mmCIF file of C-alpha atoms in Angstrom:
data_model
loop_
_atom_site.group_PDB
_atom_site.id
_atom_site.type_symbol
_atom_site.label_atom_id
_atom_site.label_comp_id
_atom_site.label_asym_id
_atom_site.label_seq_id
_atom_site.Cartn_x
_atom_site.Cartn_y
_atom_site.Cartn_z
ATOM 1 C CA MET B 1250 269.791 -77.881 92.590
ATOM 2 C CA SER B 1251 269.094 -74.313 91.813
ATOM 3 C CA VAL B 1252 265.598 -74.022 93.389
ATOM 4 C CA GLY B 1253 267.103 -75.483 96.373
ATOM 5 C CA GLY B 1254 270.011 -73.615 96.260
ATOM 6 C CA ALA B 1255 267.683 -69.952 95.744
ATOM 7 C CA ALA B 1256 265.697 -71.258 98.823
ATOM 8 C CA LEU B 1257 268.871 -71.522 100.849
ATOM 9 C CA ARG B 1258 269.904 -67.944 99.736
ATOM 10 C CA TRP B 1259 266.275 -66.439 100.304
ATOM 11 C CA THR B 1260 266.670 -68.440 103.987
ATOM 12 C CA GLY B 1261 269.883 -66.822 104.611
ATOM 13 C CA LEU B 1262 268.674 -63.192 103.437
ATOM 14 C CA ALA B 1263 265.459 -63.518 105.606
ATOM 15 C CA LEU B 1264 267.802 -64.279 108.556
ATOM 16 C CA LEU B 1265 269.875 -61.614 107.575
ATOM 17 C CA VAL B 1266 267.166 -59.014 107.107
ATOM 18 C CA LEU B 1267 265.642 -60.343 110.545
ATOM 19 C CA ALA B 1268 268.847 -60.353 112.980
ATOM 20 C CA PRO B 1269 268.999 -57.365 115.623
ATOM 21 C CA THR B 1270 271.559 -54.841 114.170
ATOM 22 C CA ALA B 1271 272.152 -53.758 117.658
ATOM 23 C CA GLN B 1272 272.820 -55.698 121.165
ATOM 24 C CA ALA B 1273 269.436 -55.781 122.993
ATOM 25 C CA VAL B 1274 269.526 -53.974 126.354
ATOM 26 C CA ALA B 1275 269.405 -55.597 129.473
ATOM 27 C CA PRO B 1276 266.210 -54.512 131.570
ATOM 28 C CA PRO B 1277 267.681 -52.944 135.060
ATOM 29 C CA THR B 1278 268.495 -55.092 137.945
ATOM 30 C CA PRO B 1279 267.051 -54.165 141.363
ATOM 31 C CA ALA B 1280 270.417 -52.816 142.438
ATOM 32 C CA ASP B 1281 270.447 -50.292 139.286
ATOM 33 C CA VAL B 1282 266.884 -49.306 140.326
ATOM 34 C CA ALA B 1283 267.554 -48.945 143.886
ATOM 35 C CA ARG B 1284 270.734 -46.893 143.062
ATOM 36 C CA CYS B 1285 268.598 -44.469 140.654
ATOM 37 C CA GLU B 1286 266.175 -44.279 143.430
ATOM 38 C CA VAL B 1287 268.625 -42.854 146.487
ATOM 39 C CA TRP B 1288 270.512 -40.745 143.683
ATOM 40 C CA ALA B 1289 267.040 -38.941 143.329
ATOM 41 C CA ARG B 1290 266.532 -39.050 146.912
ATOM 42 C CA GLU B 1291 270.055 -37.616 147.939
ATOM 43 C CA LEU B 1292 268.977 -34.806 145.662
ATOM 44 C CA SER B 1293 265.970 -34.322 147.275
ATOM 45 C CA PHE B 1294 267.618 -34.514 150.626
ATOM 46 C CA ALA B 1295 270.141 -31.911 149.612
ATOM 47 C CA GLN B 1296 266.627 -29.654 148.126
ATOM 48 C CA SER B 1297 265.502 -30.255 151.399
ATOM 49 C CA VAL B 1298 268.404 -28.055 153.027
ATOM 50 C CA ALA B 1299 268.875 -25.611 150.255
ATOM 51 C CA ASP B 1300 265.116 -24.410 150.704
ATOM 52 C CA HIS B 1301 265.602 -24.280 154.466
ATOM 53 C CA ASP B 1302 262.659 -27.014 154.772
ATOM 54 C CA ALA B 1303 263.104 -28.750 158.241
ATOM 55 C CA ALA B 1304 260.218 -30.955 157.514
ATOM 56 C CA ALA B 1305 261.025 -31.967 154.199
ATOM 57 C CA PHE B 1306 264.288 -32.629 155.908
ATOM 58 C CA ALA B 1307 263.179 -34.983 158.501
ATOM 59 C CA ALA B 1308 261.090 -36.508 155.784
ATOM 60 C CA HIS B 1309 264.436 -38.003 154.862
ATOM 61 C CA LEU B 1310 265.594 -39.631 158.321
ATOM 62 C CA HIS B 1311 265.225 -43.134 159.349
ATOM 63 C CA PRO B 1312 263.794 -42.398 162.811
ATOM 64 C CA LEU B 1313 266.687 -44.280 164.554
ATOM 65 C CA ALA B 1314 269.328 -42.659 161.878
ATOM 66 C CA VAL B 1315 273.076 -42.089 162.706
ATOM 67 C CA PHE B 1316 274.985 -38.827 161.950
ATOM 68 C CA GLY B 1317 278.355 -38.404 162.503
ATOM 69 C CA VAL B 1318 279.381 -42.083 162.648
ATOM 70 C CA THR B 1319 282.755 -41.843 162.831
ATOM 71 C CA ARG B 1320 282.960 -39.410 165.707
ATOM 72 C CA PRO B 1321 282.935 -40.357 169.691
ATOM 73 C CA ASN B 1322 279.421 -38.504 170.048
ATOM 74 C CA PRO B 1323 277.245 -39.285 167.203
ATOM 75 C CA GLN B 1324 273.870 -37.730 166.800
ATOM 76 C CA ARG B 1325 271.411 -40.577 167.445
ATOM 77 C CA GLY B 1326 267.534 -40.535 166.440
ATOM 78 C CA GLU B 1327 265.523 -37.991 164.565
ATOM 79 C CA ARG B 1328 265.004 -35.626 167.240
ATOM 80 C CA GLU B 1329 268.802 -34.978 168.001
ATOM 81 C CA ILE B 1330 269.734 -35.158 164.466
ATOM 82 C CA LEU B 1331 267.258 -32.287 163.884
ATOM 83 C CA ASP B 1332 268.386 -30.315 166.618
ATOM 84 C CA ALA B 1333 271.582 -30.845 165.618
ATOM 85 C CA TRP B 1334 271.423 -29.557 162.302
ATOM 86 C CA ALA B 1335 268.645 -26.839 162.647
ATOM 87 C CA GLY B 1336 271.051 -24.020 162.038
ATOM 88 C CA LEU B 1337 272.345 -25.604 158.907
ATOM 89 C CA ILE B 1338 268.940 -26.029 157.590
ATOM 90 C CA ALA B 1339 267.710 -22.497 158.377
ATOM 91 C CA GLY B 1340 271.075 -21.551 156.803
ATOM 92 C CA ARG B 1341 271.690 -19.167 159.546
ATOM 93 C CA GLU B 1342 275.096 -18.706 159.640
ATOM 94 C CA THR B 1343 276.107 -21.588 157.168
ATOM 95 C CA ARG B 1344 274.564 -22.330 153.891
ATOM 96 C CA LEU B 1345 275.040 -26.016 152.620
ATOM 97 C CA TRP B 1346 275.009 -27.774 149.173
ATOM 98 C CA TRP B 1347 275.645 -31.729 148.361
ATOM 99 C CA TYR B 1348 274.940 -33.885 145.394
ATOM 100 C CA PRO B 1349 275.513 -37.667 144.936
ATOM 101 C CA GLU B 1350 278.955 -38.421 142.747
ATOM 102 C CA HIS B 1351 278.986 -42.425 143.984
ATOM 103 C CA VAL B 1352 275.646 -44.271 144.512
ATOM 104 C CA HIS B 1353 275.890 -48.302 144.887
ATOM 105 C CA ALA B 1354 273.609 -50.563 146.109
ATOM 106 C CA GLY B 1355 274.713 -53.990 148.223
ATOM 107 C CA GLY B 1356 272.837 -56.901 149.402
ATOM 108 C CA ASP B 1357 269.352 -57.397 148.399
ATOM 109 C CA ALA B 1358 269.485 -53.810 146.780
ATOM 110 C CA SER B 1359 267.384 -52.583 150.220
ATOM 111 C CA ILE B 1360 270.441 -50.664 151.357
ATOM 112 C CA VAL B 1361 272.677 -48.048 149.383
ATOM 113 C CA SER B 1362 275.389 -46.036 150.006
ATOM 114 C CA SER B 1363 275.669 -42.748 148.561
ATOM 115 C CA SER B 1364 278.776 -40.031 148.592
ATOM 116 C CA GLY B 1365 279.759 -36.611 147.107
ATOM 117 C CA PRO B 1366 280.918 -33.203 147.272
ATOM 118 C CA ALA B 1367 279.565 -30.443 150.034
ATOM 119 C CA LEU B 1368 279.769 -26.927 149.670
ATOM 120 C CA TYR B 1369 279.604 -24.630 152.648
ATOM 121 C CA GLN B 1370 279.595 -20.995 152.504
ATOM 122 C CA ASP B 1371 279.698 -18.939 155.647
ATOM 123 C CA VAL B 1372 276.685 -16.364 155.483
ATOM 124 C CA ALA B 1373 278.803 -13.659 157.293
ATOM 125 C CA SER B 1374 281.757 -13.430 155.158
ATOM 126 C CA GLY B 1375 280.868 -15.488 152.051
ATOM 127 C CA GLN B 1376 283.793 -18.006 152.361
ATOM 128 C CA TYR B 1377 283.570 -21.101 151.015
ATOM 129 C CA ARG B 1378 284.567 -24.665 151.917
ATOM 130 C CA LEU B 1379 284.588 -28.167 150.693
ATOM 131 C CA GLY B 1380 284.227 -31.535 152.216
ATOM 132 C CA ARG B 1381 282.409 -34.883 151.367
ATOM 133 C CA PHE B 1382 279.820 -36.454 152.835
ATOM 134 C CA SER B 1383 279.109 -40.421 152.772
ATOM 135 C CA SER B 1384 275.445 -41.447 153.643
ATOM 136 C CA VAL B 1385 273.940 -44.947 154.064
ATOM 137 C CA TRP B 1386 269.868 -45.386 152.773
ATOM 138 C CA GLN B 1387 267.528 -47.963 153.914
ATOM 139 C CA ARG B 1388 264.197 -48.580 152.129
ATOM 140 C CA GLY B 1389 261.287 -48.880 154.383
ATOM 141 C CA GLU B 1390 258.649 -51.538 154.458
ATOM 142 C CA ASP B 1391 256.502 -48.593 152.949
ATOM 143 C CA GLY B 1392 259.079 -48.240 149.702
ATOM 144 C CA THR B 1393 260.678 -45.019 151.130
ATOM 145 C CA TRP B 1394 264.518 -44.466 151.163
ATOM 146 C CA ARG B 1395 265.661 -43.171 154.319
ATOM 147 C CA VAL B 1396 269.305 -42.296 155.702
ATOM 148 C CA VAL B 1397 270.404 -44.671 158.185
ATOM 149 C CA PHE B 1398 273.828 -43.446 158.610
ATOM 150 C CA ASP B 1399 275.689 -40.212 157.299
ATOM 151 C CA ASP B 1400 279.331 -38.817 158.094
ATOM 152 C CA GLY B 1401 281.415 -36.628 156.362
ATOM 153 C CA LEU B 1402 284.923 -35.085 155.754
ATOM 154 C CA ALA B 1403 285.770 -31.790 157.400
ATOM 155 C CA PRO B 1404 285.538 -28.932 155.176
ATOM 156 C CA ARG B 1405 288.555 -27.097 154.029
ATOM 157 C CA PRO B 1406 289.063 -23.715 152.304
ATOM 158 C CA VAL B 1407 288.579 -23.095 148.632
ATOM 159 C CA GLU B 1408 289.207 -21.050 145.707
ATOM 160 C CA ALA B 1409 286.351 -19.539 143.267
ATOM 161 C CA ALA B 1410 287.147 -21.945 140.928
ATOM 162 C CA GLN B 1411 286.915 -24.865 142.734
ATOM 163 C CA VAL B 1412 282.844 -23.666 143.897
ATOM 164 C CA GLU B 1413 282.680 -23.290 140.202
ATOM 165 C CA ALA B 1414 283.938 -26.917 139.801
ATOM 166 C CA PHE B 1415 281.299 -27.928 142.562
ATOM 167 C CA HIS B 1416 278.474 -26.316 141.067
ATOM 168 C CA ALA B 1417 279.299 -27.518 137.311
ATOM 169 C CA GLY B 1418 279.742 -31.338 138.805
ATOM 170 C CA ARG B 1419 275.846 -31.698 139.441
ATOM 171 C CA VAL B 1420 274.750 -34.434 137.758
ATOM 172 C CA ASN B 1421 270.374 -34.758 138.018
ATOM 173 C CA ALA B 1422 269.543 -37.566 136.451
ATOM 174 C CA CYS B 1423 271.555 -40.676 137.586
ATOM 175 C CA PRO B 1424 274.004 -42.022 135.461
ATOM 176 C CA PRO B 1425 274.172 -45.638 134.195
ATOM 177 C CA ALA B 1426 276.294 -47.991 136.492
#
């Protein structure tokens, strides 16, 4: 019996030693991957405006995109959007920065929404206003994410502390869902 008992203790010990000490991490789902791809793409889109790069901005647009979707006369299509955004991209009168705060994939993960704060600065006065944006992204057949719909809340004047909080709130790495 002691031999059999020792074998059982050894088997129990071996199982204890071989048992994992931490839970296994599940691989990312297609929605997780899409969400993080759009997180990075949204940052790149914002950087195109910060860099005053109209070509990079255009590369983020779906050819049939609609901007200002909640307004009576939205901008439709790449050309109309580029014309309407030319001043913002150039930063002549207003500078604009934004970053994602919430990004969610839906359906088959080929459509993702993003939203977050948007900071505007009047070039002449230096005054800041803070608004919000909301975008819908679609993965193209080439695998590239492009904005299909975009809109936002009208910006309101803010104090210096709110401007600092905006800059401090930017997260570059896609956070876990």
